Tab-separated table of C-alpha atoms in Angstrom:
chain	number	residue	atom	x	y	z
A	19	MET	CA	-46.453	27.110	-13.403
A	20	THR	CA	-46.955	30.888	-13.487
A	21	TYR	CA	-43.665	31.319	-15.347
A	22	ARG	CA	-44.524	28.628	-17.896
A	23	LEU	CA	-47.973	30.089	-18.575
A	24	LEU	CA	-46.533	33.603	-18.821
A	25	ARG	CA	-43.872	32.433	-21.260
A	26	SER	CA	-46.456	30.563	-23.353
A	27	TYR	CA	-48.892	33.483	-23.528
A	28	LEU	CA	-46.177	36.021	-24.336
A	29	THR	CA	-44.739	33.779	-27.035
A	30	LEU	CA	-48.182	33.312	-28.585
A	31	ALA	CA	-48.940	37.041	-28.365
A	32	ALA	CA	-45.574	37.905	-29.930
A	33	LEU	CA	-46.168	35.507	-32.817
A	34	VAL	CA	-49.636	36.961	-33.424
A	35	LEU	CA	-48.249	40.507	-33.307
A	36	VAL	CA	-45.484	39.695	-35.769
A	37	ALA	CA	-47.961	37.978	-38.087
A	38	LEU	CA	-50.264	41.025	-38.023
A	39	VAL	CA	-48.040	44.066	-37.486
A	40	TRP	CA	-45.256	43.195	-39.926
A	41	PRO	CA	-47.524	42.922	-43.026
A	42	LEU	CA	-49.594	45.878	-41.825
A	43	GLY	CA	-46.525	48.087	-41.458
A	44	HIS	CA	-45.144	47.098	-44.839
A	45	PHE	CA	-48.524	47.623	-46.520
A	46	TYR	CA	-48.953	51.072	-44.964
A	47	ILE	CA	-45.425	52.192	-45.888
A	48	ARG	CA	-45.772	50.832	-49.420
A	49	SER	CA	-49.074	52.707	-49.779
A	50	GLU	CA	-47.448	55.935	-48.576
A	51	GLN	CA	-44.579	55.471	-51.038
A	52	THR	CA	-47.014	54.849	-53.897
A	53	ARG	CA	-48.963	57.969	-52.958
A	54	ALA	CA	-45.762	60.063	-52.797
A	55	ILE	CA	-44.573	58.742	-56.188
A	56	ALA	CA	-47.988	59.519	-57.704
A	57	SER	CA	-47.847	63.075	-56.333
A	58	LEU	CA	-44.304	63.479	-57.638
A	59	GLU	CA	-45.381	62.142	-61.044
A	60	HIS	CA	-48.266	64.603	-61.128
A	61	ASP	CA	-45.875	67.493	-60.488
A	62	ALA	CA	-43.495	66.183	-63.171
A	63	GLU	CA	-46.305	65.904	-65.735
A	64	ALA	CA	-47.454	69.455	-65.028
A	65	LEU	CA	-43.898	70.705	-65.455
A	66	ALA	CA	-43.489	68.583	-68.626
A	67	ALA	CA	-46.571	70.186	-70.191
A	68	PHE	CA	-45.093	73.674	-69.695
A	69	ALA	CA	-41.706	72.509	-70.967
A	70	ASP	CA	-43.275	70.955	-74.079
A	71	HIS	CA	-45.059	74.216	-74.844
A	72	LEU	CA	-41.811	76.188	-74.515
A	73	ILE	CA	-39.947	73.708	-76.712
A	74	GLU	CA	-42.718	73.755	-79.312
A	75	THR	CA	-42.712	77.582	-79.413
A	76	ASP	CA	-38.931	77.665	-79.517
A	77	SER	CA	-38.801	79.446	-76.134
A	78	THR	CA	-36.233	77.167	-74.529
A	79	ASP	CA	-34.487	80.174	-72.984
A	80	ARG	CA	-37.306	80.251	-70.441
A	81	LEU	CA	-36.676	76.656	-69.363
A	82	PRO	CA	-33.938	77.476	-66.768
A	83	ARG	CA	-36.326	79.800	-64.933
A	84	LEU	CA	-39.065	77.179	-65.057
A	85	ALA	CA	-36.645	74.563	-63.700
A	86	ARG	CA	-35.538	76.877	-60.872
A	87	GLU	CA	-39.088	77.684	-59.783
A	88	ASN	CA	-40.194	74.044	-59.780
A	89	ALA	CA	-37.035	72.921	-57.959
A	90	ALA	CA	-37.813	75.419	-55.224
A	91	SER	CA	-41.416	74.218	-54.927
A	92	THR	CA	-40.598	70.490	-54.903
A	93	GLY	CA	-37.418	70.698	-52.838
A	94	GLY	CA	-35.484	68.635	-55.364
A	95	ARG	CA	-33.620	68.937	-58.659
A	96	VAL	CA	-35.243	69.532	-62.060
A	97	VAL	CA	-33.576	68.409	-65.293
A	98	VAL	CA	-35.053	69.098	-68.783
A	99	VAL	CA	-33.576	67.368	-71.870
A	100	ASP	CA	-34.514	67.234	-75.536
A	101	SER	CA	-35.454	64.106	-77.489
A	102	THR	CA	-31.788	63.127	-77.866
A	103	GLY	CA	-30.969	63.552	-74.201
A	104	ARG	CA	-29.190	66.891	-74.633
A	105	LEU	CA	-29.528	69.113	-71.587
A	106	PHE	CA	-31.899	72.062	-71.900
A	107	ALA	CA	-31.940	73.220	-68.287
A	108	ALA	CA	-31.137	71.954	-64.778
A	109	TRP	CA	-31.590	73.392	-61.316
A	110	PRO	CA	-29.609	73.143	-59.132
A	111	PRO	CA	-26.957	73.083	-61.849
A	112	LEU	CA	-25.380	69.749	-62.595
A	113	GLU	CA	-21.795	69.115	-61.674
A	114	PRO	CA	-19.217	68.890	-64.477
A	115	GLY	CA	-19.543	65.581	-66.237
A	116	GLU	CA	-23.101	64.866	-65.049
A	117	ALA	CA	-24.701	66.375	-68.174
A	118	ALA	CA	-23.019	63.862	-70.451
A	119	GLY	CA	-24.862	60.641	-70.990
A	120	LEU	CA	-28.207	61.721	-69.548
A	121	SER	CA	-29.997	59.785	-72.281
A	122	THR	CA	-28.510	56.559	-70.954
A	123	ARG	CA	-30.014	57.004	-67.520
A	124	PRO	CA	-32.759	54.345	-67.159
A	125	GLU	CA	-35.501	56.724	-66.057
A	126	ILE	CA	-34.775	59.258	-68.860
A	127	ALA	CA	-34.461	56.510	-71.473
A	128	THR	CA	-37.872	55.170	-70.417
A	129	ALA	CA	-39.423	58.637	-70.685
A	130	LEU	CA	-37.882	59.347	-74.125
A	131	ARG	CA	-39.403	56.147	-75.512
A	132	GLY	CA	-42.819	57.672	-74.900
A	133	GLY	CA	-45.730	55.783	-73.511
A	134	SER	CA	-47.692	56.320	-70.347
A	135	ARG	CA	-45.183	54.936	-67.839
A	136	ALA	CA	-42.865	57.190	-65.887
A	137	GLY	CA	-39.280	56.131	-65.321
A	138	VAL	CA	-38.417	55.726	-61.639
A	139	ARG	CA	-35.016	54.894	-60.180
A	140	ARG	CA	-33.560	54.876	-56.679
A	141	GLU	CA	-29.920	55.747	-56.188
A	142	ARG	CA	-27.587	55.924	-53.215
A	143	SER	CA	-25.103	58.778	-53.405
A	144	ARG	CA	-22.867	60.652	-51.045
A	145	ARG	CA	-25.833	62.953	-50.381
A	146	GLY	CA	-27.960	60.015	-49.298
A	147	GLU	CA	-30.680	58.054	-51.056
A	148	LEU	CA	-32.247	59.794	-54.070
A	149	VAL	CA	-35.367	59.046	-56.098
A	150	HIS	CA	-35.327	59.957	-59.816
A	151	LEU	CA	-38.632	60.221	-61.737
A	152	ALA	CA	-38.744	61.141	-65.440
A	153	VAL	CA	-41.750	61.710	-67.741
A	154	PRO	CA	-41.971	62.659	-71.444
A	155	THR	CA	-42.912	66.211	-72.255
A	156	ARG	CA	-45.915	64.847	-74.128
A	157	PRO	CA	-47.361	61.353	-74.425
A	158	GLY	CA	-47.134	59.478	-77.673
A	159	PRO	CA	-44.370	58.514	-80.089
A	160	ALA	CA	-43.425	62.109	-81.063
A	161	VAL	CA	-41.512	63.035	-77.913
A	162	ARG	CA	-39.847	66.450	-77.872
A	163	GLY	CA	-38.024	65.883	-74.607
A	164	ALA	CA	-38.253	64.682	-71.018
A	165	VAL	CA	-38.417	66.182	-67.536
A	166	ARG	CA	-36.727	64.509	-64.547
A	167	LEU	CA	-37.429	65.328	-60.924
A	168	THR	CA	-34.922	64.165	-58.304
A	169	VAL	CA	-35.956	64.287	-54.634
A	170	PRO	CA	-34.488	62.841	-51.408
A	171	GLY	CA	-35.641	59.339	-50.568
A	172	SER	CA	-37.022	60.568	-47.233
A	173	SER	CA	-39.641	62.660	-49.040
A	174	VAL	CA	-40.944	59.491	-50.727
A	175	ASP	CA	-40.598	57.148	-47.768
A	176	GLY	CA	-42.390	59.696	-45.645
A	177	ASN	CA	-42.761	58.879	-41.944
A	178	SER	CA	-41.926	55.167	-42.158
A	179	GLY	CA	-39.698	55.434	-39.076
A	180	ARG	CA	-42.539	56.945	-37.059
A	181	VAL	CA	-44.892	54.261	-38.360
A	182	TRP	CA	-42.604	51.465	-37.191
A	183	GLY	CA	-42.095	53.240	-33.869
A	184	PHE	CA	-45.843	53.578	-33.362
A	185	LEU	CA	-46.397	49.925	-34.247
A	186	ALA	CA	-43.599	48.926	-31.841
A	187	LEU	CA	-45.277	50.898	-29.035
A	188	VAL	CA	-48.610	49.258	-29.815
A	189	GLY	CA	-46.944	45.836	-29.806
A	190	ALA	CA	-45.235	46.537	-26.474
A	191	ALA	CA	-48.540	47.667	-24.969
A	192	VAL	CA	-50.272	44.524	-26.232
A	193	LEU	CA	-47.478	42.347	-24.804
A	194	ALA	CA	-47.728	44.144	-21.458
A	195	LEU	CA	-51.484	43.585	-21.347
A	196	ALA	CA	-50.949	39.949	-22.331
A	197	ALA	CA	-48.391	39.572	-19.526
A	198	VAL	CA	-50.777	41.056	-16.960
A	199	ALA	CA	-53.601	38.824	-18.184
A	200	ALA	CA	-51.308	35.777	-18.214
A	201	VAL	CA	-50.117	36.382	-14.641
A	202	ALA	CA	-53.674	36.899	-13.430
A	203	LEU	CA	-54.876	33.785	-15.250
A	204	ALA	CA	-51.924	31.712	-14.041
A	205	ARG	CA	-52.542	32.740	-10.435
A	206	TRP	CA	-56.232	32.040	-10.810
A	207	ILE	CA	-55.498	28.569	-12.173
A	208	GLY	CA	-52.544	27.904	-9.871
A	209	ARG	CA	-54.236	28.900	-6.599
A	210	PRO	CA	-56.259	25.679	-6.230
A	211	VAL	CA	-53.322	23.661	-7.580
A	212	ARG	CA	-51.026	25.072	-4.878
A	213	TYR	CA	-53.697	24.430	-2.271
A	214	LEU	CA	-54.003	20.822	-3.431
A	215	GLU	CA	-50.220	20.441	-3.462
A	216	GLU	CA	-49.841	21.814	0.074
A	217	THR	CA	-52.678	19.651	1.371
A	218	ALA	CA	-51.365	16.497	-0.299
A	219	ALA	CA	-47.841	17.205	1.005
A	220	ARG	CA	-49.165	17.643	4.546
A	221	ILE	CA	-51.108	14.383	4.321
A	222	ALA	CA	-48.114	12.544	2.828
A	223	ALA	CA	-45.882	13.870	5.620
A	224	GLY	CA	-48.162	12.270	8.186
A	225	GLY	CA	-50.052	15.385	9.160
A	226	ASP	CA	-53.682	15.742	10.095
A	227	LEU	CA	-56.038	14.408	7.441
A	228	VAL	CA	-58.704	16.952	8.331
A	229	VAL	CA	-58.464	19.465	5.485
A	230	PRO	CA	-59.582	22.935	6.640
A	231	GLU	CA	-62.546	24.398	4.831
A	232	ARG	CA	-61.276	27.248	2.718
A	233	THR	CA	-62.792	29.015	-0.243
A	234	VAL	CA	-60.454	28.542	-3.179
A	235	SER	CA	-61.053	30.413	-6.414
A	236	GLY	CA	-60.108	28.897	-9.727
A	237	PRO	CA	-61.528	26.868	-12.595
A	238	PRO	CA	-64.637	24.833	-11.709
A	239	GLU	CA	-62.846	21.550	-12.451
A	240	LEU	CA	-60.088	22.327	-9.948
A	241	ARG	CA	-62.593	23.499	-7.337
A	242	ARG	CA	-64.433	20.187	-7.688
A	243	LEU	CA	-61.126	18.351	-7.362
A	244	THR	CA	-60.387	20.304	-4.175
A	245	GLU	CA	-63.745	19.350	-2.706
A	246	THR	CA	-63.155	15.714	-3.691
A	247	LEU	CA	-59.804	15.773	-1.885
A	248	ARG	CA	-61.453	17.197	1.227
A	249	THR	CA	-64.093	14.467	1.172
A	250	THR	CA	-61.501	11.740	0.626
A	251	ALA	CA	-59.326	13.078	3.451
A	252	ARG	CA	-62.301	13.185	5.824
A	253	ARG	CA	-63.210	9.596	4.996
A	254	LEU	CA	-59.622	8.442	5.429
A	255	GLN	CA	-59.403	10.253	8.752
A	256	TYR	CA	-62.609	8.598	9.911
A	257	LEU	CA	-61.484	5.135	8.795
A	258	LEU	CA	-58.039	5.468	10.350
A	259	THR	CA	-59.490	6.809	13.580
A	260	ALA	CA	-62.031	3.999	13.706
A	261	GLN	CA	-59.366	1.401	12.939
A	262	GLY	CA	-56.981	2.741	15.563
A	263	ALA	CA	-59.742	3.061	18.131
A	264	PHE	CA	-60.940	-0.476	17.493
A	265	ALA	CA	-57.445	-1.965	17.694
A	266	GLY	CA	-56.581	0.005	20.805
A	267	GLU	CA	-59.856	-0.584	22.625
A	268	ALA	CA	-60.056	-4.243	21.661
A	269	SER	CA	-56.459	-4.860	22.709
A	270	HIS	CA	-56.951	-2.992	25.959
A	271	GLN	CA	-60.149	-4.887	26.763
A	272	LEU	CA	-58.471	-8.232	26.022
A	273	ARG	CA	-55.453	-7.732	28.274
A	274	THR	CA	-57.220	-8.431	31.563
A	275	PRO	CA	-59.258	-11.481	30.370
A	276	LEU	CA	-56.126	-12.986	28.795
A	277	ALA	CA	-54.135	-12.483	31.982
A	278	ALA	CA	-56.931	-14.115	33.978
A	279	LEU	CA	-57.154	-16.991	31.476
A	280	ARG	CA	-53.434	-17.681	31.731
A	281	LEU	CA	-53.577	-17.605	35.516
A	282	ARG	CA	-56.413	-20.149	35.502
A	283	LEU	CA	-54.502	-22.369	33.081
A	284	GLU	CA	-51.481	-22.268	35.370
A	285	ASN	CA	-53.679	-23.170	38.354
A	286	LEU	CA	-55.027	-26.182	36.427
A	287	GLU	CA	-51.550	-27.651	35.953
A	288	ARG	CA	-51.845	-29.949	39.014
A	289	ASP	CA	-55.230	-31.257	37.889
A	290	VAL	CA	-54.286	-32.011	34.282
A	291	ALA	CA	-54.021	-35.702	33.454
A	292	PRO	CA	-50.687	-36.806	31.957
A	293	ARG	CA	-52.279	-37.653	28.620
A	294	SER	CA	-53.819	-34.128	28.457
A	295	LEU	CA	-50.597	-32.348	29.362
A	296	PRO	CA	-49.619	-31.627	25.685
A	297	ASP	CA	-53.030	-30.038	25.101
A	298	TRP	CA	-52.616	-27.958	28.259
A	299	GLU	CA	-49.176	-26.765	27.145
A	300	ALA	CA	-50.531	-25.933	23.673
A	301	ALA	CA	-53.361	-23.922	25.241
A	302	LEU	CA	-50.843	-22.063	27.403
A	303	THR	CA	-48.656	-21.335	24.351
A	304	GLU	CA	-51.603	-20.039	22.333
A	305	THR	CA	-52.651	-17.880	25.261
A	306	ASP	CA	-49.157	-16.367	25.403
A	307	ARG	CA	-49.190	-15.790	21.652
A	308	LEU	CA	-52.584	-14.101	21.871
A	309	ALA	CA	-51.320	-11.930	24.717
A	310	ARG	CA	-48.280	-10.897	22.662
A	311	THR	CA	-50.527	-10.119	19.709
A	312	THR	CA	-52.717	-7.983	21.936
A	313	GLU	CA	-49.735	-6.109	23.360
A	314	THR	CA	-48.312	-5.486	19.888
A	315	LEU	CA	-51.643	-4.236	18.537
A	316	LEU	CA	-51.981	-1.939	21.523
A	317	ALA	CA	-48.454	-0.595	20.976
A	318	MET	CA	-49.151	0.049	17.283
A	319	ALA	CA	-52.455	1.752	18.070
A	320	ARG	CA	-50.751	4.010	20.592
A	321	LEU	CA	-48.028	4.799	18.081
A	322	ASP	CA	-50.662	5.770	15.497
A	323	GLU	CA	-52.455	8.058	17.931
A	324	ALA	CA	-49.400	9.703	19.469
A	325	SER	CA	-47.459	12.471	17.777
A	326	LEU	CA	-44.054	11.402	19.050
A	327	GLU	CA	-41.024	13.538	18.322
A	328	PRO	CA	-37.703	11.747	17.698
A	329	GLU	CA	-35.059	12.263	20.360
A	330	PRO	CA	-31.286	11.645	20.355
A	331	LEU	CA	-30.425	8.114	21.517
A	332	ASP	CA	-27.057	6.434	22.127
A	333	LEU	CA	-27.385	3.479	19.762
A	334	ASP	CA	-24.125	1.851	20.893
A	335	ALA	CA	-25.341	1.657	24.489
A	336	ALA	CA	-28.790	0.402	23.460
A	337	VAL	CA	-27.301	-2.378	21.310
A	338	ALA	CA	-24.898	-3.411	24.083
A	339	ARG	CA	-27.732	-3.644	26.640
A	340	HIS	CA	-29.971	-5.720	24.389
A	341	VAL	CA	-27.214	-8.059	23.285
A	342	ARG	CA	-26.382	-8.777	26.949
A	343	THR	CA	-30.073	-9.418	27.642
A	344	TRP	CA	-30.589	-11.678	24.638
A	345	VAL	CA	-27.377	-13.734	24.849
A	346	PRO	CA	-28.771	-16.187	27.417
A	347	LEU	CA	-32.161	-16.323	25.678
A	348	ALA	CA	-30.485	-17.158	22.374
A	349	ALA	CA	-28.295	-19.746	24.089
A	350	GLU	CA	-31.418	-21.604	25.249
A	351	SER	CA	-32.191	-22.176	21.534
A	352	GLY	CA	-28.596	-23.150	20.773
A	353	VAL	CA	-27.918	-19.878	18.937
A	354	ARG	CA	-24.860	-17.687	19.443
A	355	LEU	CA	-25.487	-13.920	19.559
A	356	THR	CA	-22.713	-11.405	18.836
A	357	ALA	CA	-22.361	-7.679	18.117
A	358	SER	CA	-20.034	-6.106	15.560
A	359	GLY	CA	-19.212	-2.745	14.076
A	360	GLY	CA	-17.534	0.340	15.441
A	361	PRO	CA	-19.124	3.124	17.477
A	362	VAL	CA	-21.815	4.997	15.552
A	363	GLY	CA	-22.850	7.555	18.164
A	364	ARG	CA	-26.341	8.853	18.577
A	365	VAL	CA	-29.357	8.561	16.306
A	366	TRP	CA	-32.802	10.123	16.131
A	367	ALA	CA	-35.515	7.766	17.412
A	368	VAL	CA	-38.910	7.980	19.068
A	369	PRO	CA	-38.852	7.185	22.800
A	370	GLY	CA	-38.651	3.417	23.303
A	371	GLY	CA	-38.535	2.803	19.563
A	372	VAL	CA	-35.037	1.307	19.271
A	373	GLU	CA	-35.682	-1.023	22.220
A	374	GLN	CA	-38.846	-2.419	20.619
A	375	ILE	CA	-37.111	-2.665	17.232
A	376	LEU	CA	-34.238	-4.698	18.697
A	377	ASP	CA	-36.564	-6.945	20.702
A	378	ASN	CA	-38.679	-7.800	17.660
A	379	LEU	CA	-35.750	-8.296	15.269
A	380	LEU	CA	-33.787	-10.424	17.748
A	381	ALA	CA	-36.862	-12.506	18.561
A	382	ASN	CA	-37.435	-13.195	14.860
A	383	ALA	CA	-33.759	-13.942	14.216
A	384	VAL	CA	-33.372	-16.344	17.161
A	385	ARG	CA	-36.613	-18.083	16.241
A	386	ALA	CA	-35.533	-18.540	12.596
A	387	ALA	CA	-31.875	-19.421	13.224
A	388	PRO	CA	-31.027	-23.140	13.385
A	389	PRO	CA	-29.200	-24.499	16.456
A	390	GLY	CA	-25.463	-23.980	16.263
A	391	SER	CA	-25.742	-20.886	14.041
A	392	THR	CA	-24.877	-17.283	14.836
A	393	VAL	CA	-26.983	-14.125	14.909
A	394	VAL	CA	-24.973	-10.939	14.371
A	395	VAL	CA	-26.060	-7.430	15.373
A	396	HIS	CA	-24.033	-5.067	13.203
A	397	ARG	CA	-24.082	-1.267	13.141
A	398	LEU	CA	-22.624	1.005	10.488
A	399	ALA	CA	-22.490	4.800	10.046
A	400	ARG	CA	-22.248	6.240	6.545
A	401	ARG	CA	-23.318	9.075	4.249
A	402	PRO	CA	-25.233	7.536	1.299
A	403	ARG	CA	-24.977	10.301	-1.300
A	404	ARG	CA	-23.859	13.883	-1.552
A	405	GLY	CA	-26.588	16.198	-0.316
A	406	LEU	CA	-28.244	13.571	1.923
A	407	PRO	CA	-27.849	13.526	5.718
A	408	PRO	CA	-25.592	10.950	7.412
A	409	ILE	CA	-27.342	7.755	8.461
A	410	VAL	CA	-26.759	4.782	10.733
A	411	GLU	CA	-27.642	1.252	9.644
A	412	LEU	CA	-28.572	-1.378	12.208
A	413	HIS	CA	-28.387	-4.943	10.847
A	414	VAL	CA	-29.657	-8.109	12.519
A	415	VAL	CA	-28.337	-10.995	10.405
A	416	ASP	CA	-29.328	-14.617	10.933
A	417	GLN	CA	-28.393	-17.866	9.198
A	418	GLY	CA	-31.918	-19.205	8.875
A	419	PRO	CA	-33.804	-20.243	5.730
A	420	GLY	CA	-34.349	-16.617	4.711
A	421	LEU	CA	-37.098	-15.256	2.447
A	422	ASP	CA	-37.367	-14.826	-1.295
A	423	ALA	CA	-37.947	-11.399	-2.877
A	424	ALA	CA	-41.752	-11.684	-2.905
A	425	GLN	CA	-41.839	-12.837	0.717
A	426	ARG	CA	-39.544	-9.994	1.783
A	427	GLU	CA	-41.987	-7.512	0.251
A	428	ARG	CA	-44.952	-9.052	2.079
A	429	ALA	CA	-43.176	-9.528	5.392
A	430	PHE	CA	-44.137	-6.030	6.543
A	431	ASP	CA	-47.875	-6.681	6.024
A	432	ARG	CA	-49.784	-7.103	9.254
A	433	PHE	CA	-50.475	-10.714	10.282
A	434	TRP	CA	-48.506	-12.128	7.336
A	435	ARG	CA	-46.237	-15.047	8.183
A	436	ALA	CA	-43.991	-17.139	5.959
A	437	PRO	CA	-45.356	-20.608	5.141
A	438	ASP	CA	-42.437	-22.363	6.870
A	439	ALA	CA	-42.148	-19.892	9.760
A	440	PRO	CA	-41.714	-21.383	13.259
A	441	LYS	CA	-44.766	-21.440	15.468
A	442	GLY	CA	-45.311	-18.776	18.060
A	443	GLY	CA	-45.132	-15.663	15.893
A	444	THR	CA	-47.900	-13.106	15.583
A	445	GLY	CA	-47.137	-11.561	12.188
A	446	LEU	CA	-46.998	-8.107	13.783
A	447	GLY	CA	-43.349	-7.768	14.766
A	448	LEU	CA	-41.974	-6.540	11.440
A	449	PRO	CA	-44.904	-4.159	10.781
A	450	LEU	CA	-44.248	-2.625	14.210
A	451	VAL	CA	-40.528	-2.355	13.393
A	452	ARG	CA	-41.229	-0.469	10.158
A	453	GLN	CA	-43.783	1.758	11.868
A	454	LEU	CA	-41.297	2.671	14.607
A	455	ALA	CA	-38.505	3.231	12.079
A	456	ARG	CA	-40.630	5.551	9.960
A	457	ALA	CA	-41.893	7.408	13.016
A	458	SER	CA	-38.217	8.043	13.790
A	459	GLY	CA	-37.623	9.413	10.291
A	460	GLY	CA	-35.946	6.249	9.006
A	461	GLU	CA	-36.845	3.043	7.218
A	462	ALA	CA	-36.867	-0.730	7.731
A	463	LEU	CA	-35.764	-3.180	5.042
A	464	LEU	CA	-35.291	-6.902	4.567
A	465	LEU	CA	-32.254	-7.941	2.539
A	466	PRO	CA	-30.800	-11.337	1.701
A	467	ALA	CA	-27.889	-12.168	3.982
A	468	PRO	CA	-24.551	-13.157	2.440
A	469	GLY	CA	-24.642	-16.882	1.854
A	470	ARG	CA	-27.855	-17.838	3.632
A	471	GLY	CA	-30.339	-16.203	5.923
A	472	LEU	CA	-31.957	-12.808	6.293
A	473	ASP	CA	-30.532	-9.341	6.931
A	474	ALA	CA	-33.111	-7.213	8.759
A	475	THR	CA	-31.915	-3.627	8.340
A	476	VAL	CA	-33.135	-0.493	10.070
A	477	VAL	CA	-31.847	2.870	8.829
A	478	LEU	CA	-31.938	5.824	11.231
A	479	ARG	CA	-30.775	9.407	10.952
A	480	ALA	CA	-27.488	10.151	12.669
A	481	VAL	CA	-27.237	13.003	15.166
A	482	THR	CA	-24.469	15.292	13.941
A	483	GLU	CA	-22.779	17.759	16.272
A	484	SER	CA	-22.812	21.369	15.056
A	485	VAL	CA	-20.021	23.864	15.598
A	486	ASN	CA	-21.664	25.507	18.615
A	487	GLY	CA	-22.409	22.221	20.303
A	488	GLY	CA	-26.013	21.932	19.182
A	489	HIS	CA	-27.496	19.007	17.318
A	490	SER	CA	-28.462	18.814	13.694
A	491	GLY	CA	-29.727	16.173	11.362
A	492	GLY	CA	-33.454	16.803	11.346
A	493	SER	CA	-36.165	17.396	13.875
A	494	THR	CA	-39.466	15.861	12.940
A	495	ALA	CA	-40.137	12.403	11.715
A	496	GLY	CA	-42.549	13.526	9.114
A	497	GLY	CA	-40.420	16.309	7.717
A	498	GLN	CA	-37.979	16.542	4.916
A	499	SER	CA	-35.180	14.920	6.895
A	500	GLY	CA	-37.305	11.835	7.435
A	501	ALA	CA	-38.005	11.615	3.755
A	502	SER	CA	-34.301	12.002	3.023
A	503	ALA	CA	-33.465	9.205	5.402
A	504	ARG	CA	-35.969	6.903	3.747
A	505	VAL	CA	-34.474	7.772	0.371
A	506	SER	CA	-31.093	6.971	1.813
A	507	ALA	CA	-32.399	3.654	3.010
A	508	VAL	CA	-33.703	2.706	-0.387
A	509	ASP	CA	-30.430	3.880	-1.934
A	510	GLY	CA	-28.551	1.663	0.484
A	511	ARG	CA	-30.291	-1.560	-0.477
A	512	HIS	CA	-27.626	-2.399	-3.028
A	513	GLY	CA	-24.880	-0.164	-1.702
A	514	ARG	CA	-23.488	-2.574	0.900
């Protein structure tokens, strides 16, 4: 922003300087030239009066001396001609051939016609630019002759070069002052903007919402905006803390009563009448569902409160363990569970995150899959785009009814369940999966499976081995690498 403001102010200042200095310089130089021509004309008229007197008294032999003296005083050349243009005297002497045709020279012709106007002509010669000025020896129609003064153009133009140099120095000084003022103004304006940008970036990266109190100078509007951001961040921090505390405390307080309630229900099994057995089983199922909801809420609350750092995890081993664990559970529902894909190595994940992700995704897939269908756990390592870190995709694909686009967008909302979803779900599994994936610096997505069903995809950052044996690929979940992985995940929605 500083560069843009500096460029704008300097451009504006330069335009103003050109609009003012250019006409001013030309006006001053033109005025100096007019003054020099007037002075030269005055000298020529004085000389013409003497020459007219000498011509009238038939003393033309004195004209060469008069021409020599005036040429020395003016620093130029003096030429005196009669009414027909014949040369009377010239100093310095004219070169051979120059005396012929003097009457045809524009300035001398103008002077010989009489009148009050002097003839002026500029000429470029091998000696440089010359200015010729001719006046009649006497005003009026009865002209006895004319006097021409020729001086170098520099004597008429005067100090125009120095004038332009002075104006250029003034313009440079004005531009320098404008640059200093522009930089100071840009920093004054940009200081609160940079503070707001840094604060917003820290909040967006998952940092602390408590904005430190700091005096920030700048325009009043930006200072008010800074204070508004502080107030908003404090309120958000309070609301999030209260929400997390409520969910965590409520879930923690409900664990023991729910465990006791289930134990009492189990103890009542022998005393339940046969016709009440379905109600007893329904109560036991609802108690289990409530217990799972409580455990999930407690896990999410702990995840919100903890600042967990991702650690390298062998994804191949984790998938193999969970597939072995879930094969018999899926078989009880008549569903076949398989794993596919080559080795992908290690990924960055928060401790226990991949295990909970697999448990929730497999539970949803087995619950949604019809008997006789297959649930596939597929893993794939790839680099999405040049400049982005390598990623690993974990897919859990079922052959159930699937979800439409609107339902896939809402599936990550807490407590949302599809209208035709099987009973027993809590509506918290997928939100927990996304929360764990993002805490690991990745992303969770729902895609339509080929043919029929749902493809639950989790994208994680791959751990790449550096030359010296260390690990690379990002360190913090909330940093730039996490953002890159989430971009990669979005980029990979249609890339498979």
